[in-house]
């Protein structure tokens, strides 16, 4: 049942021009960043040779592209998650799902995985972009995979939070604005703090993504992401279940 | 089929629903047998849609119970919902899907097995006159065809109970006639609840009428019984839902 709903989400997403536009724009921006980093790498390449343990091409080009990808997807997520529940309510199509013999958990997970498959296609494109460097040299596969895993996890966090905020309202624009605000808030919340061990820093999404970006897979980060995703998915399910009672 | 021996498909007892301090539905009882078409009437705001949302499991009642074919909606919502086909007032259509894709989705959501998907799709399309538009996008269809897709969505999984909320609203007279014929046909095998504002429609297709007013069920009789008493549905409706005086005026006319 989850699979049926995920398929339906993907079908309606790709039937609209939104998915294609987003894919094209994300790829354009990342391609640009990629070229910029490549340019920089070529310029400093001669100096790098003189250093004892120089950073590789993966660290100089691929990692920044992935860091940028997370920022770009943060901007794109609200446009995708607002469709999931708020727009379905507005178009009165939510009734089809709530009248069907499926649980709210099926609906929420179906929508979540549908969006994740879309994010996977974006991540795959970024991977292909990075792998194109193999034409001129070798890549650090571990760093590349850790970046991809980090991007996948942070996208899942975006999706879960967006899904929850989408379930709070029946106005897509409000859902989008709310999601963008919440995500940006979580992104920058550590900026004002200098103290390294502060709770603000612990809660910031960016900090946890950074270690993946450096090729460091820490169980604390994994736990943070899993808890984040789980919390908001459960909240969304509870919210939809509660709606049947409140009306 | 003898109406007394046909199995009960919907049994709603003492349904109440409050929204905050306001009572939308109070102590509604409803019983429907297989092969029966029930006309569900009432002025706007009488609580018809709220009642239907409770019957279909979209809204939890504040008090009372709903059982579909003997299955309690609260205890086993999945099994109960699988036996219902529901067309809400606003048809839940994905405009960006093709008619076939959409109907298959509706069938899959109602846990129809993979092997029976195709024959059911063909049957539903044929019943609703959608054979020629299967490949078209729902958004590009006319209002009448969209309404038919909405009905097809409600009947594709062969439910025991079909609940239609104003299925003929916004249709032209020819389309209305077609939909009515379809509802009569559906009523032969399934139980149908039909909510509408068009009284002749009820007299034409329904076996029984229930009228709601201000959240209460104020009338429950068969069409045959009305004919026996030689009163028209319009008189009864006016009497029950308007003040005494204005009802008298209508009778005088």
XYZ file of C-alpha atoms in Angstrom:
500
model
C 0.000 0.000 0.000
C 2.900 2.306 0.871
C 4.362 1.443 -2.526
C 1.078 2.288 -4.304
C 0.981 5.720 -2.708
C 4.676 6.351 -3.375
C 4.111 5.457 -7.041
C 1.123 7.777 -7.209
C 3.167 10.624 -5.698
C 5.935 10.141 -8.236
C 3.480 9.915 -11.107
C 1.692 13.133 -10.193
C 5.008 14.842 -9.461
C 6.537 13.977 -12.812
C 3.279 14.716 -14.630
C 3.643 18.340 -13.545
C 6.441 20.475 -14.846
C 7.574 21.213 -11.275
C 9.743 18.102 -10.964
C 11.466 18.660 -14.288
C 12.033 22.347 -13.636
C 13.520 21.617 -10.227
C 15.755 18.851 -11.557
C 17.003 21.141 -14.326
C 17.618 24.108 -12.031
C 19.343 22.050 -9.337
C 21.565 20.483 -11.965
C 22.336 23.882 -13.484
C 23.345 25.389 -10.145
C 25.406 22.364 -9.128
C 27.016 22.156 -12.549
C 28.058 25.782 -12.165
C 29.530 25.206 -8.698
C 31.263 22.100 -10.009
C 32.878 24.004 -12.878
C 33.951 26.753 -10.503
C 35.626 24.292 -8.142
C 37.229 22.454 -11.049
C 38.665 25.719 -12.270
C 40.046 26.508 -8.826
C 41.553 23.055 -8.537
C 43.350 23.359 -11.862
C 44.774 26.697 -10.803
C 46.245 25.466 -7.540
C 47.167 22.018 -8.785
C 50.827 22.931 -9.341
C 51.147 24.237 -5.784
C 49.418 21.192 -4.329
C 52.138 18.921 -5.613
C 54.631 20.649 -3.333
C 52.634 19.901 -0.167
C 53.451 16.713 1.684
C 49.893 15.371 2.094
C 47.767 17.356 -0.366
C 43.942 17.319 -0.367
C 42.615 15.231 -3.242
C 40.255 16.122 -6.035
C 37.325 14.674 -4.099
C 37.927 16.998 -1.157
C 38.408 20.082 -3.272
C 35.686 19.581 -5.860
C 33.156 16.952 -4.790
C 32.675 17.863 -1.123
C 31.796 21.524 -1.815
C 29.373 20.453 -4.549
C 27.597 18.206 -2.060
C 27.548 20.980 0.539
C 25.927 23.231 -2.040
C 23.506 20.467 -3.050
C 22.168 20.312 0.513
C 21.558 24.080 0.500
C 19.849 23.970 -2.889
C 17.639 21.043 -1.881
C 16.717 22.882 1.302
C 15.271 25.614 -0.897
C 13.517 23.111 -3.158
C 11.981 20.955 -0.430
C 9.135 23.331 0.558
C 7.897 23.373 -3.042
C 7.782 19.590 -3.039
C 6.357 18.982 0.420
C 3.580 21.549 0.123
C 2.047 19.356 -2.565
C 2.004 16.294 -0.374
C -0.817 17.084 2.018
C -1.747 20.778 1.938
C -2.371 20.803 -1.789
C -4.245 17.499 -1.666
C -6.540 19.009 0.922
C -7.076 22.104 -1.167
C -7.882 20.037 -4.257
C -10.186 17.823 -2.165
C -8.248 14.744 -3.262
C -7.225 13.845 0.279
C -10.684 12.258 0.714
C -9.745 9.557 -1.783
C -6.915 8.476 0.492
C -8.720 8.878 3.812
C -11.803 6.967 2.584
C -9.691 4.092 1.314
C -9.024 1.115 3.604
C -5.484 2.235 4.448
C -4.025 3.656 7.614
C -2.627 7.146 8.053
C 0.767 5.540 8.557
C 0.535 4.080 5.042
C -0.384 7.483 3.648
C 2.409 9.381 5.408
C 5.084 6.766 4.686
C 3.943 6.436 1.084
C 4.245 10.159 0.563
C 7.579 10.259 2.367
C 9.123 7.472 0.308
C 7.689 8.898 -2.895
C 9.520 12.152 -2.214
C 12.666 10.282 -1.169
C 12.757 8.496 -4.524
C 12.708 11.901 -6.172
C 15.545 13.081 -3.919
C 17.457 9.909 -4.787
C 17.277 10.872 -8.447
C 18.777 14.269 -7.591
C 21.542 12.624 -5.542
C 22.198 10.206 -8.375
C 22.660 13.145 -10.744
C 25.153 14.740 -8.350
C 26.983 11.409 -8.110
C 27.199 11.183 -11.899
C 28.499 14.726 -11.987
C 31.214 13.775 -9.489
C 32.028 10.512 -11.246
C 32.723 12.446 -14.434
C 36.005 13.423 -12.724
C 37.143 9.824 -13.210
C 37.948 10.794 -16.786
C 40.898 12.813 -15.545
C 41.967 11.105 -12.344
C 40.879 8.965 -9.420
C 38.281 9.640 -6.734
C 38.147 8.878 -3.048
C 35.189 6.483 -3.125
C 34.738 6.521 0.666
C 34.434 10.290 0.824
C 32.047 10.297 -2.126
C 29.808 7.671 -0.539
C 29.825 9.369 2.842
C 28.767 12.596 1.138
C 25.985 10.811 -0.734
C 24.782 9.114 2.461
C 24.818 12.436 4.302
C 22.870 14.152 1.536
C 20.323 11.337 1.522
C 19.849 11.596 5.284
C 19.571 15.360 5.356
C 17.063 15.220 2.493
C 15.046 12.719 4.514
C 15.070 15.233 7.399
C 13.860 17.994 5.080
C 11.126 15.726 3.724
C 9.922 14.614 7.160
C 9.748 18.155 8.527
C 8.095 19.443 5.335
C 5.564 16.639 5.427
C 4.621 17.486 8.995
C 4.210 21.200 8.300
C 2.210 20.341 5.186
C -0.159 18.321 7.360
C -0.859 21.346 9.564
C -2.566 23.493 6.962
C -4.710 23.322 3.867
C -2.949 26.196 2.149
C 0.044 25.095 0.075
C 1.692 28.527 0.217
C 1.549 28.576 4.006
C 2.982 25.063 4.134
C 5.834 26.087 1.831
C 6.625 29.259 3.743
C 6.467 27.449 7.076
C 8.757 24.672 5.892
C 11.273 27.081 4.425
C 11.295 29.105 7.618
C 11.712 26.060 9.854
C 14.468 24.556 7.718
C 16.385 27.822 7.462
C 16.017 28.239 11.192
C 17.479 24.802 11.839
C 20.204 25.482 9.298
C 21.532 28.716 10.784
C 20.692 28.265 14.454
C 24.321 27.683 15.443
C 25.607 30.879 13.830
C 25.038 33.089 16.844
C 26.716 30.676 19.261
C 30.500 30.560 19.785
C 30.509 27.856 22.409
C 31.193 24.507 20.715
C 29.193 22.317 23.071
C 26.081 24.435 23.071
C 22.666 22.833 22.632
C 22.043 25.140 19.681
C 24.950 23.602 17.864
C 23.732 20.120 18.685
C 20.339 20.860 17.174
C 21.586 22.501 13.996
C 21.080 20.396 10.866
C 24.144 21.884 9.184
C 26.599 20.785 11.869
C 25.573 17.166 11.516
C 25.795 17.269 7.752
C 29.266 18.803 7.906
C 30.848 15.691 9.355
C 29.420 13.557 6.537
C 30.779 16.198 4.210
C 34.262 15.644 5.636
C 33.888 11.900 5.265
C 33.185 11.302 8.924
C 30.264 9.012 9.717
C 29.534 9.473 13.395
C 26.895 7.430 15.236
C 25.807 10.594 17.037
C 24.966 12.207 13.693
C 23.208 9.073 12.512
C 21.155 9.003 15.692
C 20.314 12.692 15.338
C 19.085 12.270 11.763
C 17.093 9.104 12.538
C 15.430 10.715 15.533
C 14.652 13.847 13.553
C 13.036 11.869 10.715
C 11.128 9.567 13.045
C 9.834 12.403 15.205
C 8.340 14.401 12.371
C 6.878 11.384 10.585
C 5.162 10.297 13.795
C 3.917 13.846 14.366
C 2.480 13.938 10.839
C 0.717 10.603 11.335
C -0.702 11.754 14.663
C -1.848 15.000 13.146
C -3.739 13.248 10.322
C -5.235 10.737 12.756
C -6.349 13.568 15.010
C -8.083 15.257 12.124
C -10.632 12.465 11.979
C -11.551 13.302 15.559
C -11.474 17.080 15.284
C -13.082 17.318 11.864
C -35.283 -9.339 -3.557
C -37.453 -9.177 -0.486
C -36.415 -6.104 1.440
C -37.049 -7.618 4.823
C -34.764 -10.588 4.288
C -31.955 -8.816 2.421
C -28.863 -8.382 4.619
C -28.352 -5.082 6.384
C -25.419 -3.227 4.846
C -25.342 -0.023 6.867
C -26.419 0.271 10.442
C -25.795 3.615 12.124
C -27.108 4.079 15.630
C -27.346 7.257 17.651
C -24.781 9.177 15.602
C -23.856 12.517 17.168
C -21.199 14.969 16.161
C -20.210 18.218 17.842
C -17.867 20.807 16.430
C -16.804 22.745 19.500
C -20.043 23.950 21.082
C -22.087 23.542 17.953
C -23.949 20.285 17.423
C -23.900 19.392 13.739
C -25.567 16.008 13.950
C -27.685 14.695 16.822
C -28.927 11.160 17.346
C -29.156 10.026 13.740
C -30.215 6.453 13.071
C -29.884 4.937 9.681
C -30.413 1.451 8.368
C -29.996 0.279 4.834
C -30.442 -3.147 3.280
C -28.806 -4.629 0.265
C -30.523 -3.641 -2.999
C -31.998 -0.480 -1.521
C -31.520 3.097 -2.720
C -31.899 5.668 0.019
C -32.585 9.298 -0.791
C -30.873 11.491 1.784
C -32.413 14.941 1.855
C -32.173 18.100 3.845
C -31.579 21.824 3.440
C -28.015 23.058 3.131
C -26.281 22.884 6.487
C -28.613 20.195 7.838
C -25.703 17.865 8.543
C -25.973 15.548 5.535
C -22.337 15.775 4.529
C -21.192 15.449 8.150
C -23.298 12.295 8.492
C -21.846 10.881 5.279
C -18.324 11.617 6.415
C -19.036 9.671 9.590
C -20.543 6.779 7.636
C -17.448 6.575 5.438
C -15.002 6.748 8.332
C -13.650 10.177 7.421
C -14.878 11.690 10.647
C -15.167 10.101 14.056
C -18.617 10.452 15.644
C -18.835 12.093 19.085
C -21.268 9.352 20.053
C -22.959 6.431 18.378
C -21.737 3.677 16.118
C -21.505 2.795 12.447
C -21.414 -0.760 11.176
C -20.904 -1.666 7.531
C -22.095 -5.199 6.743
C -21.833 -5.940 10.439
C -18.256 -4.643 10.716
C -17.821 -1.849 13.221
C -16.140 1.239 11.727
C -14.334 2.029 14.980
C -12.982 -1.459 15.653
C -12.014 -2.553 12.167
C -11.929 0.548 9.987
C -9.937 -1.119 7.205
C -12.381 -3.954 6.639
C -15.338 -1.614 6.903
C -13.901 0.983 4.531
C -13.055 -1.665 1.934
C -16.800 -2.249 1.528
C -17.665 1.382 0.861
C -17.484 3.436 -2.294
C -17.693 7.147 -1.611
C -18.122 10.077 -3.934
C -17.761 13.274 -1.877
C -19.390 16.535 -2.876
C -16.130 17.603 -4.506
C -14.951 14.614 -6.551
C -11.403 13.728 -5.387
C -9.821 13.766 -8.841
C -6.134 14.074 -9.685
C -6.323 16.315 -12.712
C -2.841 15.393 -13.902
C -3.553 11.657 -14.165
C -5.187 9.821 -17.034
C -8.622 8.307 -16.407
C -7.258 4.734 -16.532
C -4.342 5.525 -14.236
C -6.636 7.204 -11.764
C -9.212 4.417 -11.672
C -6.492 1.788 -11.257
C -5.074 3.832 -8.380
C -8.503 3.969 -6.735
C -8.858 0.191 -7.137
C -5.403 -0.501 -5.726
C -6.060 1.771 -2.752
C -9.127 -0.347 -2.052
C -6.981 -3.487 -1.961
C -8.211 -4.995 -5.208
C -6.026 -7.955 -6.210
C -3.662 -7.557 -9.142
C -5.435 -10.134 -11.282
C -8.882 -8.587 -11.003
C -7.716 -5.011 -11.703
C -8.189 -5.135 -15.458
C -11.681 -6.673 -15.626
C -12.883 -4.295 -12.900
C -11.473 -1.282 -14.757
C -13.229 -2.331 -17.955
C -16.489 -2.910 -16.104
C -16.409 0.411 -14.235
C -15.591 2.349 -17.386
C -18.320 0.628 -19.328
C -20.886 1.297 -16.605
C -20.045 4.983 -16.386
C -19.675 5.499 -20.132
C -15.957 6.242 -19.974
C -14.782 3.802 -22.645
C -13.605 6.492 -25.036
C -11.746 8.696 -22.586
C -9.495 6.178 -20.793
C -6.325 7.721 -22.191
C -7.344 11.337 -21.559
C -6.126 13.477 -18.697
C -8.829 14.042 -16.109
C -8.139 17.792 -16.120
C -9.052 17.978 -19.807
C -12.470 16.356 -19.368
C -15.760 18.236 -19.151
C -17.559 18.554 -15.827
C -19.985 15.781 -16.727
C -17.224 13.356 -17.565
C -15.290 14.301 -14.416
C -18.383 13.519 -12.377
C -18.597 10.136 -14.082
C -14.958 9.450 -13.267
C -15.835 10.300 -9.661
C -18.649 7.743 -9.693
C -16.456 5.158 -11.435
C -13.886 5.659 -8.662
C -16.575 4.891 -6.076
C -17.809 1.680 -7.714
C -14.655 0.155 -9.215
C -13.884 -2.121 -6.257
C -17.414 -3.510 -6.242
C -18.371 -2.176 -2.795
C -21.450 -3.309 -0.914
C -22.337 0.264 -0.046
C -22.127 3.238 -2.388
C -22.432 6.712 -0.932
C -22.928 9.532 -3.412
C -22.978 13.151 -2.253
C -24.821 15.256 -4.841
C -23.644 13.260 -7.847
C -25.772 15.195 -10.341
C -24.817 18.721 -9.217
C -23.746 20.866 -12.140
C -24.721 18.384 -14.845
C -26.915 19.082 -17.854
C -30.346 17.380 -18.048
C -29.150 14.611 -20.370
C -26.210 13.769 -18.163
C -28.492 13.809 -15.123
C -30.752 11.262 -16.776
C -27.793 9.017 -17.537
C -26.460 9.223 -14.006
C -29.881 8.470 -12.577
C -30.184 5.409 -14.784
C -26.765 4.332 -13.537
C -27.764 4.809 -9.901
C -30.893 2.704 -10.433
C -28.737 0.022 -11.999
C -26.283 0.145 -9.091
C -29.157 -0.025 -6.634
C -30.129 -3.443 -7.942
C -26.951 -5.069 -6.596
C -25.562 -2.660 -4.030
C -26.948 -0.374 -1.369
C -26.849 3.238 -2.409
C -27.163 6.391 -0.350
C -27.897 9.353 -2.565
C -27.762 12.859 -1.235
C -29.325 15.482 -3.443
C -31.412 18.638 -3.566
C -33.441 17.555 -6.564
C -36.666 16.056 -5.237
C -37.964 14.533 -8.511
C -34.641 12.723 -8.715
C -35.332 11.076 -5.367
C -38.851 10.103 -6.409
C -37.473 8.620 -9.615
C -34.604 6.503 -8.282
C -34.975 5.951 -4.553
C -36.852 3.296 -2.598
C -36.808 5.185 0.665
C -36.353 8.781 1.823
C -34.814 10.192 4.953
C -34.863 13.916 5.615
C -32.468 15.715 7.921
C -33.091 19.094 9.421
C -30.849 20.958 11.850
C -28.791 17.866 12.523
C -31.723 15.590 13.320
C -33.440 12.935 11.265
C -37.002 14.224 10.915
C -38.497 11.891 8.331
C -38.085 8.290 7.254
C -40.508 6.598 4.881
C -40.567 4.644 1.658
C -41.484 6.297 -1.624
C -44.298 3.779 -1.977
C -45.591 4.811 1.458
C -45.607 8.447 0.408
C -47.609 7.623 -2.683
C -50.102 5.691 -0.580
C -50.641 8.719 1.636
C -50.996 10.789 -1.517
C -48.566 13.424 -0.393
C -45.747 14.680 -2.552
C -42.185 14.703 -1.362
C -42.042 18.444 -1.901
C -44.876 19.054 0.577
C -43.301 16.839 3.182
C -39.931 18.470 2.696
C -41.360 21.981 3.024
C -43.456 21.044 6.050
C -40.525 19.614 7.902
C -37.825 22.090 7.042
C -39.685 25.406 6.846
C -41.840 27.112 9.443
C -45.535 26.121 9.547
C -46.744 29.240 7.768
C -44.515 29.166 4.769
C -45.199 25.460 4.403
C -48.893 26.270 4.265
C -48.280 28.728 1.481
C -46.576 26.116 -0.623
C -49.399 23.682 0.000
C -51.939 26.294 -1.035
C -50.141 26.755 -4.322
